XYZ file of C-alpha atoms in Angstrom:
671
model
C 0.000 0.000 0.000
C -0.574 2.414 -1.636
C -1.367 1.102 -5.098
C 1.484 1.571 -7.536
C 1.335 4.365 -10.070
C 2.539 3.222 -13.502
C 1.934 4.840 -16.882
C 0.226 7.765 -15.158
C -2.476 5.750 -13.378
C -2.952 3.847 -10.149
C -3.110 0.025 -10.239
C -4.749 -2.379 -7.776
C -1.410 -3.822 -6.751
C 1.242 -2.528 -4.351
C 5.008 -2.542 -4.688
C 5.285 -5.183 -1.943
C 2.909 -7.597 -3.706
C 5.541 -8.971 -6.074
C 7.440 -11.239 -3.684
C 5.433 -14.419 -4.247
C 4.668 -14.055 -7.984
C 8.237 -12.900 -8.555
C 9.676 -15.849 -6.647
C 7.486 -18.235 -8.637
C 8.591 -16.734 -11.941
C 12.193 -16.674 -10.778
C 12.107 -20.374 -9.908
C 10.546 -21.188 -13.273
C 13.063 -19.051 -15.156
C 16.066 -20.565 -13.369
C 14.931 -24.122 -14.103
C 14.203 -23.073 -17.684
C 17.644 -21.436 -18.059
C 19.415 -24.510 -16.682
C 17.411 -26.746 -19.015
C 18.276 -24.668 -22.107
C 21.938 -24.469 -21.078
C 22.076 -28.244 -20.591
C 20.332 -28.765 -23.929
C 22.806 -26.512 -25.709
C 25.935 -27.999 -24.118
C 24.867 -31.611 -24.662
C 23.504 -31.237 -28.199
C 25.487 -28.415 -29.787
C 27.342 -31.034 -31.885
C 24.016 -32.218 -33.289
C 22.949 -28.862 -34.690
C 24.255 -29.660 -38.179
C 20.777 -30.052 -39.574
C 19.113 -27.580 -41.914
C 18.927 -24.303 -40.056
C 21.215 -25.599 -37.325
C 23.389 -22.485 -37.309
C 20.347 -20.303 -36.845
C 19.164 -22.621 -34.060
C 22.507 -22.311 -32.262
C 22.262 -18.525 -32.366
C 18.648 -18.769 -31.202
C 19.618 -20.777 -28.101
C 22.538 -18.474 -27.239
C 20.399 -15.336 -27.446
C 17.660 -17.116 -25.455
C 20.163 -17.920 -22.705
C 21.295 -14.291 -22.555
C 17.711 -13.028 -22.561
C 16.729 -15.439 -19.787
C 19.768 -14.394 -17.732
C 18.793 -10.722 -18.020
C 15.181 -11.533 -17.066
C 16.360 -13.619 -14.089
C 18.500 -10.754 -12.831
C 15.644 -8.287 -13.278
C 13.080 -10.506 -11.515
C 15.592 -11.144 -8.696
C 15.953 -7.389 -8.229
C 12.153 -6.965 -8.233
C 11.748 -9.654 -5.556
C 14.514 -8.180 -3.393
C 13.117 -4.649 -3.630
C 9.561 -5.886 -2.982
C 10.722 -7.495 0.279
C 11.936 -4.157 1.656
C 10.034 -1.743 3.857
C 6.640 -2.265 5.406
C 3.071 -1.873 4.183
C 2.934 1.802 5.155
C 6.582 2.534 4.433
C 7.098 2.081 0.685
C 10.149 4.355 0.667
C 12.726 1.523 0.376
C 10.776 0.323 -2.681
C 10.866 3.615 -4.613
C 12.953 2.006 -7.408
C 10.219 -0.567 -8.105
C 8.551 1.433 -10.893
C 11.820 1.665 -12.883
C 12.410 -2.072 -12.482
C 8.888 -2.836 -13.666
C 9.256 -0.587 -16.707
C 12.460 -2.434 -17.597
C 10.851 -5.831 -16.954
C 7.852 -4.987 -19.141
C 10.230 -3.818 -21.886
C 11.887 -7.252 -21.833
C 8.599 -8.802 -22.911
C 9.093 -7.318 -26.381
C 12.256 -9.318 -27.261
C 10.782 -12.329 -25.457
C 7.666 -12.201 -27.667
C 9.847 -11.821 -30.765
C 11.987 -14.800 -29.768
C 8.935 -16.922 -28.924
C 7.483 -16.066 -32.347
C 10.767 -17.007 -34.077
C 10.790 -20.314 -32.203
C 7.216 -21.011 -33.273
C 8.073 -20.182 -36.891
C 11.124 -22.459 -36.775
C 8.992 -25.328 -35.447
C 6.349 -24.671 -38.108
C 8.978 -25.190 -40.843
C 9.146 -28.861 -39.799
C 12.945 -28.793 -39.465
C 14.498 -32.256 -39.301
C 16.853 -31.852 -36.354
C 17.601 -33.879 -33.252
C 14.311 -34.831 -31.600
C 15.473 -33.701 -28.148
C 16.440 -30.282 -29.489
C 13.085 -29.882 -31.246
C 11.243 -30.894 -28.054
C 13.280 -28.359 -26.090
C 12.387 -25.561 -28.507
C 8.703 -26.543 -28.401
C 8.784 -26.440 -24.586
C 10.510 -23.044 -24.717
C 7.884 -21.585 -27.013
C 5.009 -22.967 -24.909
C 6.467 -21.670 -21.629
C 7.173 -18.257 -23.163
C 3.626 -17.810 -24.374
C 2.141 -19.119 -21.114
C 4.120 -16.486 -19.180
C 3.181 -13.744 -21.647
C -0.526 -14.628 -21.549
C -0.438 -14.917 -17.730
C 1.125 -11.454 -17.537
C -1.589 -9.998 -19.752
C -4.295 -11.621 -17.601
C -2.631 -10.264 -14.452
C -2.526 -6.762 -15.923
C -6.244 -6.993 -16.684
C -6.985 -8.180 -13.138
C -5.000 -5.403 -11.416
C -6.298 -2.698 -13.750
C -8.174 -0.071 -11.750
C -10.791 1.770 -13.851
C -10.535 4.705 -11.450
C -6.737 4.707 -11.490
C -6.535 7.615 -13.907
C -8.589 9.824 -11.564
C -6.755 8.788 -8.381
C -3.180 8.858 -9.698
C -2.701 12.654 -9.367
C -3.339 12.384 -5.597
C -1.260 9.399 -4.450
C 0.008 10.779 -1.184
C -2.031 13.577 0.264
C -5.302 13.026 -1.550
C -7.346 16.075 -2.451
C -7.115 17.467 1.079
C -4.589 20.067 -0.094
C -7.255 21.644 -2.321
C -9.678 24.304 -1.123
C -13.022 23.118 0.170
C -14.948 23.826 -3.053
C -12.471 22.039 -5.329
C -12.097 19.193 -2.839
C -15.868 18.721 -2.660
C -16.134 18.695 -6.445
C -13.345 16.135 -6.748
C -14.847 13.881 -4.071
C -18.240 13.976 -5.776
C -16.606 13.219 -9.113
C -14.705 10.273 -7.645
C -17.804 8.888 -5.945
C -19.916 9.229 -9.098
C -17.249 7.502 -11.169
C -16.816 4.758 -8.559
C -20.571 4.145 -8.425
C -20.720 3.897 -12.212
C -17.801 1.454 -12.298
C -19.286 -0.746 -9.579
C -22.692 -0.745 -11.263
C -21.079 -1.860 -14.527
C -19.224 -4.652 -12.718
C -22.361 -5.844 -10.930
C -24.421 -5.806 -14.121
C -21.732 -7.863 -15.847
C -21.571 -10.418 -13.021
C -25.358 -10.603 -12.779
C -26.096 -10.430 -16.505
C -28.473 -13.402 -16.276
C -30.571 -12.012 -13.408
C -32.973 -9.917 -15.463
C -33.765 -6.242 -15.967
C -36.979 -5.514 -14.077
C -37.431 -2.463 -11.850
C -36.450 -4.263 -8.647
C -33.243 -5.521 -10.243
C -32.256 -2.070 -11.495
C -32.865 -0.600 -8.039
C -30.788 -3.382 -6.467
C -27.930 -2.742 -8.923
C -27.876 0.944 -8.001
C -28.111 0.269 -4.248
C -25.310 -2.290 -4.321
C -23.070 -0.085 -6.461
C -23.555 2.863 -4.117
C -22.774 0.696 -1.089
C -19.545 -0.609 -2.604
C -18.424 2.804 -3.844
C -19.098 4.332 -0.418
C -17.139 1.619 1.354
C -14.105 1.333 -0.925
C -13.649 4.827 -2.347
C -11.888 6.508 0.593
C -8.912 4.215 1.194
C -5.822 3.367 -0.796
C -5.979 -0.345 0.001
C -5.125 -3.158 -2.392
C -6.530 -6.692 -1.865
C -3.318 -8.016 -0.305
C -3.404 -5.201 2.271
C -6.852 -6.377 3.353
C -5.605 -9.980 3.590
C -2.618 -8.885 5.694
C -4.856 -6.733 7.889
C -7.289 -9.601 8.491
C -4.367 -11.875 9.386
C -3.034 -9.375 11.911
C -6.499 -8.769 13.351
C -6.996 -12.491 13.896
C -3.749 -12.756 15.835
C -4.486 -9.584 17.796
C -7.978 -10.867 18.570
C -6.627 -14.232 19.810
C -4.012 -12.458 21.900
C -6.716 -10.366 23.584
C -8.862 -13.459 24.130
C -5.936 -15.275 25.721
C -5.678 -12.366 28.142
C -9.400 -12.708 28.907
C -10.071 -9.205 27.635
C -12.076 -9.946 24.500
C -14.213 -6.847 23.878
C -14.151 -6.137 27.618
C -17.259 -8.312 28.056
C -17.617 -10.125 31.362
C -19.873 -13.152 31.378
C -22.325 -13.850 34.151
C -23.526 -17.283 35.159
C -27.228 -17.586 34.418
C -29.633 -18.566 37.122
C -31.820 -21.654 37.049
C -34.840 -19.927 35.434
C -32.593 -18.692 32.638
C -31.127 -22.171 32.221
C -34.604 -23.706 31.999
C -35.594 -21.031 29.499
C -32.443 -21.743 27.513
C -33.067 -25.486 27.450
C -36.631 -24.996 26.224
C -35.617 -22.598 23.481
C -32.722 -24.812 22.412
C -35.188 -27.677 22.037
C -37.402 -25.453 19.892
C -34.423 -24.327 17.785
C -33.335 -27.924 17.337
C -36.773 -28.854 16.057
C -37.416 -25.880 13.771
C -33.944 -25.765 12.254
C -34.944 -28.680 10.030
C -37.631 -26.500 8.434
C -35.166 -23.676 7.823
C -32.796 -26.180 6.190
C -35.604 -27.767 4.167
C -36.395 -24.389 2.595
C -33.094 -24.605 0.678
C -34.466 -27.563 -1.289
C -32.423 -30.258 -2.978
C -29.012 -28.441 -3.247
C -28.452 -28.428 0.518
C -29.848 -31.960 0.871
C -27.437 -33.300 -1.762
C -24.573 -31.397 -0.125
C -25.390 -32.931 3.247
C -25.865 -36.420 1.755
C -23.417 -36.598 -1.185
C -23.520 -40.393 -1.509
C -27.155 -41.231 -0.787
C -29.055 -37.979 -1.355
C -29.492 -38.297 -5.100
C -30.720 -41.885 -4.770
C -33.277 -40.893 -2.136
C -34.834 -38.010 -4.029
C -34.116 -39.142 -7.587
C -37.524 -40.743 -7.949
C -39.275 -37.560 -6.840
C -37.511 -35.585 -9.577
C -39.211 -37.655 -12.274
C -42.445 -38.735 -10.635
C -45.507 -36.543 -10.966
C -47.207 -36.109 -7.592
C -50.696 -34.631 -7.255
C -51.954 -33.214 -3.993
C -55.043 -31.426 -2.802
C -52.942 -28.419 -1.974
C -51.715 -25.669 -4.236
C -48.010 -26.434 -4.672
C -46.474 -23.593 -6.635
C -42.807 -23.376 -7.545
C -40.131 -23.062 -10.167
C -38.194 -25.665 -12.116
C -37.678 -29.121 -10.582
C -40.206 -28.550 -7.825
C -40.473 -32.300 -7.291
C -36.727 -32.572 -6.601
C -37.147 -29.826 -4.013
C -40.279 -31.478 -2.681
C -38.540 -34.821 -2.235
C -35.683 -33.254 -0.283
C -38.150 -31.273 1.852
C -40.033 -34.456 2.750
C -36.819 -36.253 3.751
C -35.492 -33.272 5.751
C -38.653 -32.536 7.729
C -40.019 -36.083 8.032
C -43.514 -34.806 7.143
C -45.979 -36.245 4.654
C -46.854 -34.506 1.415
C -50.354 -33.760 2.695
C -48.846 -31.725 5.567
C -47.705 -28.987 3.188
C -50.002 -26.080 2.455
C -47.836 -24.185 0.011
C -44.350 -24.459 -1.502
C -42.914 -21.682 -3.640
C -39.479 -21.622 -5.260
C -40.180 -18.427 -7.155
C -36.895 -16.499 -6.899
C -36.332 -12.883 -7.935
C -34.723 -9.799 -6.438
C -36.648 -8.942 -3.229
C -38.768 -12.098 -3.684
C -37.720 -15.178 -1.716
C -38.807 -18.831 -1.883
C -40.761 -20.094 1.119
C -42.878 -22.994 2.302
C -45.855 -23.372 4.627
C -46.450 -26.657 6.450
C -48.478 -28.135 9.286
C -46.229 -29.404 12.073
C -48.457 -31.776 14.023
C -45.719 -32.682 16.490
C -45.518 -29.108 17.811
C -49.060 -28.175 16.776
C -47.893 -25.238 14.723
C -48.232 -23.742 11.268
C -44.641 -23.276 10.128
C -43.557 -20.682 7.578
C -39.940 -21.272 6.486
C -38.165 -18.676 4.332
C -35.124 -19.662 2.280
C -31.751 -18.020 2.757
C -29.235 -16.876 0.154
C -28.892 -19.308 -2.754
C -28.779 -17.181 -5.918
C -27.466 -13.960 -7.410
C -30.917 -12.454 -6.895
C -30.650 -13.219 -3.179
C -27.186 -11.638 -3.014
C -28.556 -8.438 -4.546
C -31.312 -8.505 -1.927
C -28.661 -8.884 0.792
C -26.619 -5.971 -0.539
C -29.534 -3.507 -0.758
C -28.497 -2.335 2.686
C -30.030 1.140 2.891
C -32.306 1.967 5.770
C -36.042 1.856 4.988
C -38.883 3.130 7.155
C -41.633 0.563 7.722
C -45.339 1.199 8.191
C -46.137 -1.203 11.026
C -48.989 -1.458 13.499
C -46.807 -2.247 16.487
C -46.826 1.006 18.453
C -43.057 1.422 18.178
C -41.249 4.615 17.238
C -38.542 4.518 14.560
C -39.739 1.427 12.701
C -36.930 1.048 10.188
C -34.987 -1.888 8.797
C -32.694 -3.212 6.060
C -34.316 -2.227 2.750
C -33.707 -5.397 0.721
C -34.752 -7.789 3.478
C -37.804 -5.738 4.452
C -39.019 -5.771 0.854
C -38.465 -9.539 0.684
C -40.451 -9.958 3.912
C -43.213 -7.762 2.509
C -43.409 -9.982 -0.578
C -43.832 -13.123 1.547
C -46.364 -11.294 3.746
C -48.470 -10.355 0.721
C -48.362 -13.909 -0.576
C -49.375 -15.350 2.780
C -52.181 -12.883 3.460
C -53.457 -11.730 0.066
C -53.328 -15.195 -1.503
C -55.090 -16.727 1.501
C -52.306 -19.198 2.288
C -52.418 -18.652 6.059
C -56.201 -18.652 6.034
C -56.123 -22.021 4.321
C -53.665 -23.392 6.881
C -55.677 -22.229 9.897
C -58.911 -23.440 8.374
C -57.398 -26.926 8.593
C -55.803 -26.485 12.035
C -57.397 -23.457 13.758
C -55.925 -24.326 17.169
C -52.339 -24.342 15.910
C -49.795 -21.594 16.579
C -47.935 -19.670 13.883
C -44.143 -20.128 13.824
C -41.856 -18.373 11.318
C -38.318 -19.650 10.742
C -35.417 -19.017 8.403
C -31.659 -19.138 8.057
C -29.321 -16.280 7.048
C -31.195 -13.980 4.653
C -34.252 -16.127 5.363
C -33.783 -15.478 9.078
C -33.845 -11.725 8.549
C -36.911 -11.976 6.329
C -38.597 -14.330 8.843
C -37.979 -11.878 11.705
C -39.461 -8.951 9.797
C -42.328 -11.153 8.604
C -43.090 -12.086 12.209
C -43.148 -8.404 13.172
C -45.547 -7.679 10.303
C -47.840 -10.584 11.242
C -47.882 -10.079 15.013
C -50.836 -7.695 15.014
C -52.945 -10.436 13.380
C -51.337 -13.383 15.201
C -50.371 -12.214 18.729
C -49.042 -15.680 19.698
C -46.589 -15.810 16.803
C -43.060 -17.099 17.447
C -40.001 -16.678 15.255
C -36.709 -18.599 15.238
C -34.002 -16.816 13.269
C -30.915 -18.944 12.598
C -27.727 -16.971 11.881
C -29.589 -13.732 11.038
C -27.747 -10.677 9.694
C -26.890 -8.059 12.286
C -27.791 -5.041 10.183
C -31.542 -5.696 10.223
C -33.625 -3.708 12.727
C -33.620 -0.277 14.296
C -32.935 -0.132 18.029
C -36.608 0.203 18.968
C -37.674 -2.701 16.723
C -34.857 -4.802 18.173
C -36.182 -4.224 21.699
C -39.745 -4.942 20.549
C -38.725 -8.204 18.861
C -37.310 -9.684 22.075
C -40.816 -10.669 23.129
C -41.351 -13.240 20.396
C -38.152 -13.769 18.386
C -35.172 -15.970 19.286
C -31.976 -15.844 17.241
C -29.345 -18.568 17.221
C -25.711 -17.796 16.390
C -22.850 -20.272 16.060
C -19.270 -19.439 17.016
C -17.597 -16.673 15.028
C -20.210 -16.663 12.255
C -19.614 -13.427 10.343
C -23.199 -12.811 9.166
C -24.726 -12.089 12.631
C -21.910 -9.549 13.027
C -22.264 -8.097 9.538
C -23.645 -4.609 9.041
C -22.494 -1.454 7.296
C -21.503 -0.007 10.672
C -19.435 -3.068 11.561
C -17.820 -3.119 8.123
C -16.732 0.489 8.624
C -15.368 -0.481 12.029
C -13.515 -3.425 10.451
C -11.985 -1.108 7.850
C -10.848 1.240 10.595
C -9.284 -1.626 12.562
C -7.523 -2.927 9.445
C -6.054 0.525 8.801
C -4.898 0.766 12.392
C -3.267 -2.627 12.639
C -1.386 -2.448 9.344
C -0.327 1.128 10.078
C 1.357 -0.045 13.281
C 2.896 -3.268 12.001
C 6.665 -3.226 11.603
C 6.944 -6.336 9.431
C 6.935 -6.583 5.617
C 3.765 -7.867 4.013
C 5.207 -11.166 2.766
C 6.198 -12.122 6.328
C 2.723 -11.226 7.592
C 1.064 -13.414 4.954
C 3.474 -16.346 5.400
C 3.077 -16.414 9.164
C -0.661 -15.845 8.770
C -1.025 -18.928 6.558
C 0.940 -21.005 9.070
C -1.125 -19.630 11.949
C -4.434 -20.375 10.232
C -3.428 -23.920 9.290
C -1.401 -25.077 12.283
C -2.050 -22.553 15.028
C 0.603 -21.086 17.272
C 1.035 -18.218 19.655
C -0.392 -14.912 18.439
C 2.205 -13.112 20.560
C 5.042 -14.490 18.391
C 4.437 -11.791 15.809
C 5.485 -8.452 17.346
C 4.446 -5.056 16.046
C 5.286 -1.506 16.997
C 2.518 -1.719 19.587
C 4.614 -3.966 21.815
C 5.353 -2.488 25.189
C 1.809 -1.374 25.927
C 1.635 1.390 23.347
C -2.030 0.739 22.618
C -2.667 4.448 22.993
C -0.811 5.019 19.746
C -3.811 3.656 17.907
C -5.656 6.951 18.321
C -3.967 8.223 15.157
C -2.889 6.294 12.059
C 0.779 5.824 11.277
C 1.021 7.307 7.826
C 4.597 6.408 6.863
C 5.405 8.064 3.576
C 1.943 7.699 2.063
C -1.482 8.417 3.451
C -3.731 5.541 4.411
C -6.731 7.416 3.049
C -7.089 8.626 -0.516
C -9.156 11.502 0.788
C -10.909 12.607 3.937
C -13.921 10.506 4.771
C -16.800 11.952 6.783
C -17.340 8.532 8.327
C -13.897 8.405 9.887
C -12.794 9.413 13.332
C -9.563 7.982 14.658
C -10.132 9.382 18.104
C -12.595 6.787 19.351
C -12.691 3.055 19.807
C -16.446 2.971 19.445
C -18.018 1.743 16.192
C -17.917 4.330 13.467
C -20.813 6.659 12.831
C -22.282 5.548 9.535
C -23.801 7.917 6.984
C -27.451 8.780 7.497
C -28.358 6.316 4.773
C -26.761 3.482 6.758
C -27.553 4.012 10.472
C -26.632 1.350 13.028
C -28.976 -1.629 12.811
C -29.356 -4.585 15.174
C -30.108 -8.330 15.070
C -33.590 -9.595 15.902
C -34.829 -10.865 19.263
C -33.020 -12.549 22.111
C -29.815 -14.262 21.069
C -28.549 -17.747 21.936
C -24.840 -18.062 21.233
C -23.264 -21.474 20.679
C -19.594 -20.996 21.546
C -16.840 -23.455 20.784
C -15.169 -24.644 23.964
C -11.390 -24.497 24.245
C -9.061 -23.170 21.576
C -10.566 -22.377 18.229
C -10.209 -25.386 15.974
C -8.534 -25.437 12.610
C -10.044 -26.658 9.360
C -9.605 -30.382 9.901
C -10.958 -30.550 13.452
C -14.513 -31.857 13.307
C -15.189 -32.991 16.895
C -15.761 -29.506 18.303
C -17.627 -29.105 21.584
C -20.029 -26.212 22.079
C -21.696 -24.517 25.011
C -24.884 -22.446 24.820
C -25.709 -19.217 26.617
C -27.852 -16.127 26.275
C -25.896 -13.201 24.837
C -26.471 -9.494 24.427
C -26.357 -7.940 20.963
C -23.292 -5.890 21.966
C -21.236 -9.094 21.876
C -21.815 -9.142 18.116
C -20.856 -5.509 17.569
C -17.501 -6.391 15.994
C -16.599 -8.781 13.215
C -14.357 -11.572 14.533
C -11.691 -13.043 12.278
C -11.017 -16.778 12.209
C -10.881 -19.867 10.003
C -14.496 -20.702 10.906
C -16.050 -17.278 10.409
C -17.604 -18.517 7.138
C -18.103 -22.220 7.839
C -19.937 -21.478 11.106
C -22.640 -19.885 8.973
C -23.387 -23.001 6.940
C -26.770 -24.533 7.861
C -25.484 -28.122 8.077
C -22.688 -27.026 10.441
C -25.228 -25.225 12.609
C -27.454 -28.322 12.649
C -24.556 -30.526 13.809
C -23.647 -28.045 16.546
C -27.280 -27.922 17.681
C -27.427 -31.729 17.780
C -24.282 -31.787 19.903
C -25.414 -29.074 22.331
C -28.914 -30.463 22.827
C -27.667 -34.022 23.411
C -24.928 -32.840 25.803
C -27.333 -30.720 27.829
C -29.903 -33.508 27.925
C -27.254 -35.919 29.188
C -26.069 -33.534 31.885
C -29.517 -33.152 33.466
C -29.973 -35.768 36.200
C -32.959 -34.227 37.927
C -35.587 -31.678 36.888
C -34.943 -28.106 37.854
C -37.360 -26.558 40.332
C -39.606 -23.866 39.036
C -41.186 -23.563 35.672
C -39.829 -22.094 32.508
C -41.171 -18.783 31.295
C -41.229 -19.931 27.706
C -43.665 -22.099 25.865
C -42.301 -25.166 24.142
C -43.928 -24.676 20.781
């Protein structure tokens, strides 16, 4: 960091990013040079064929060219290893080396073309020599094509606008000019991100909801990424350092300054009852994903079990509505829930932006009508997730400031309209009028289920909602407090989604800037040790930074080195506070739904191959999810099948540890 400026524009690569690719190319070039030298020395007496003299000259020039390239790449690697992320001064010669290295591609392309032409002439020379030339030509063109692809990847469409302000940003301009430049940069960034998103989601469609989602997502990304001079490897290094810092704090029993309290017996009874409910209803949330999750969970037997349902036509007395391969989905839903086909009122796999698949079923075991909303499974769902603006809701709940995540609230409104306007709930309760309404979902489906429950509560006062791994950035503070009466959320380990909001992402960006600004190690060492730490563990204190010696107070201001960490001043930034950043008005702080049960992994955090993890359950406050935690399981803990296994383990362990019934009654209904 910052991004290198070459040919008058900024690129999405830093001068300390060339250690690993340079070392790889250097190793390949050295082996290649040795091979050509060996070929020439061992077969130079056999070059008496037609064109042999020209071939001898070709190999000699190739050896010289490779030697020059090896020396140049060696210099690039050595220079790239110098300095630190925020101190690129020792690497100031990198641009000249890269210009020279890029210039060497011209003779290399010419020589590769000559070699290809020589091979095309079908010269009758020694077979080993011909094979060596063929290998040389192939390797040359592979490297050239790989370089072109790399250039395309690291090309920054905004580089031409940002290059004139590599160090101080536009802060040296007067306020009017600075404001104009910032608006110009933001407009350009939004346009670039919208183009990227439209390209990636070209198959989604072009209806009004999709166009709105494209614009919302582009504005979110441009707002988040436009004020820092970070390249992708800087983010990776920052996340690595944050993980080690986080583990070091945890080892000192100071994680977030939160002190746990042992719950009393009524709370324990309440927890056991709600865990039993979560364990039961999680199967409905998983079933809403249909056959993809079922096949993933049962890779060897799943297809055999539901294969017949994919081809067999099944008629029911209920209105089963859905998209393609409904019967494959239906078969997996039957196997996951254990219900009969006649227990389902409605199944919809209609999937568009702001419109989620859902199912409605009669659960006779718990005497409930269950509405399960599917989580993220498509590009349309991702666009719904990323429409993260705040939207005011018109609810009949007597709560001030009824606002929520725009994309999820619109998805919940769609399901609400289908349930109420299409008479789906009326049909369900006409069959089982004494049953209770329960709404469940996982991930995006959990957020939609929570908002759906809030919308339905005025009509169904006894409604319950179980939100599995819901997003944090969902409800306003007042709606969060209101939802505690009838919503329970379940979070596993370090799952990133229940900690994910625009506010927390801004806080994560601030922490990344802080930790890399105060690290005194080069980036390649950070990444190497980080890979070792993630795979094999170790002591987080073995990687010192300039903060050693208790200088935590230094974090109140960023260490700028020779280049600024920020491309320009950001109104969302304040380095004088450890509290979460104040987000723009469009993205105020939002909270997760309901009361939260946290399943925490006992002991040291496991690595990828550890499967026999033990978990403990406890009630947690939303403040414990106010920061994104970094770890190897921050993504896997969100997967529904992982959550189901953890729930199985916790419920069985708690059931086995109870030898006598607790006195007093629980204050929760087992529904």
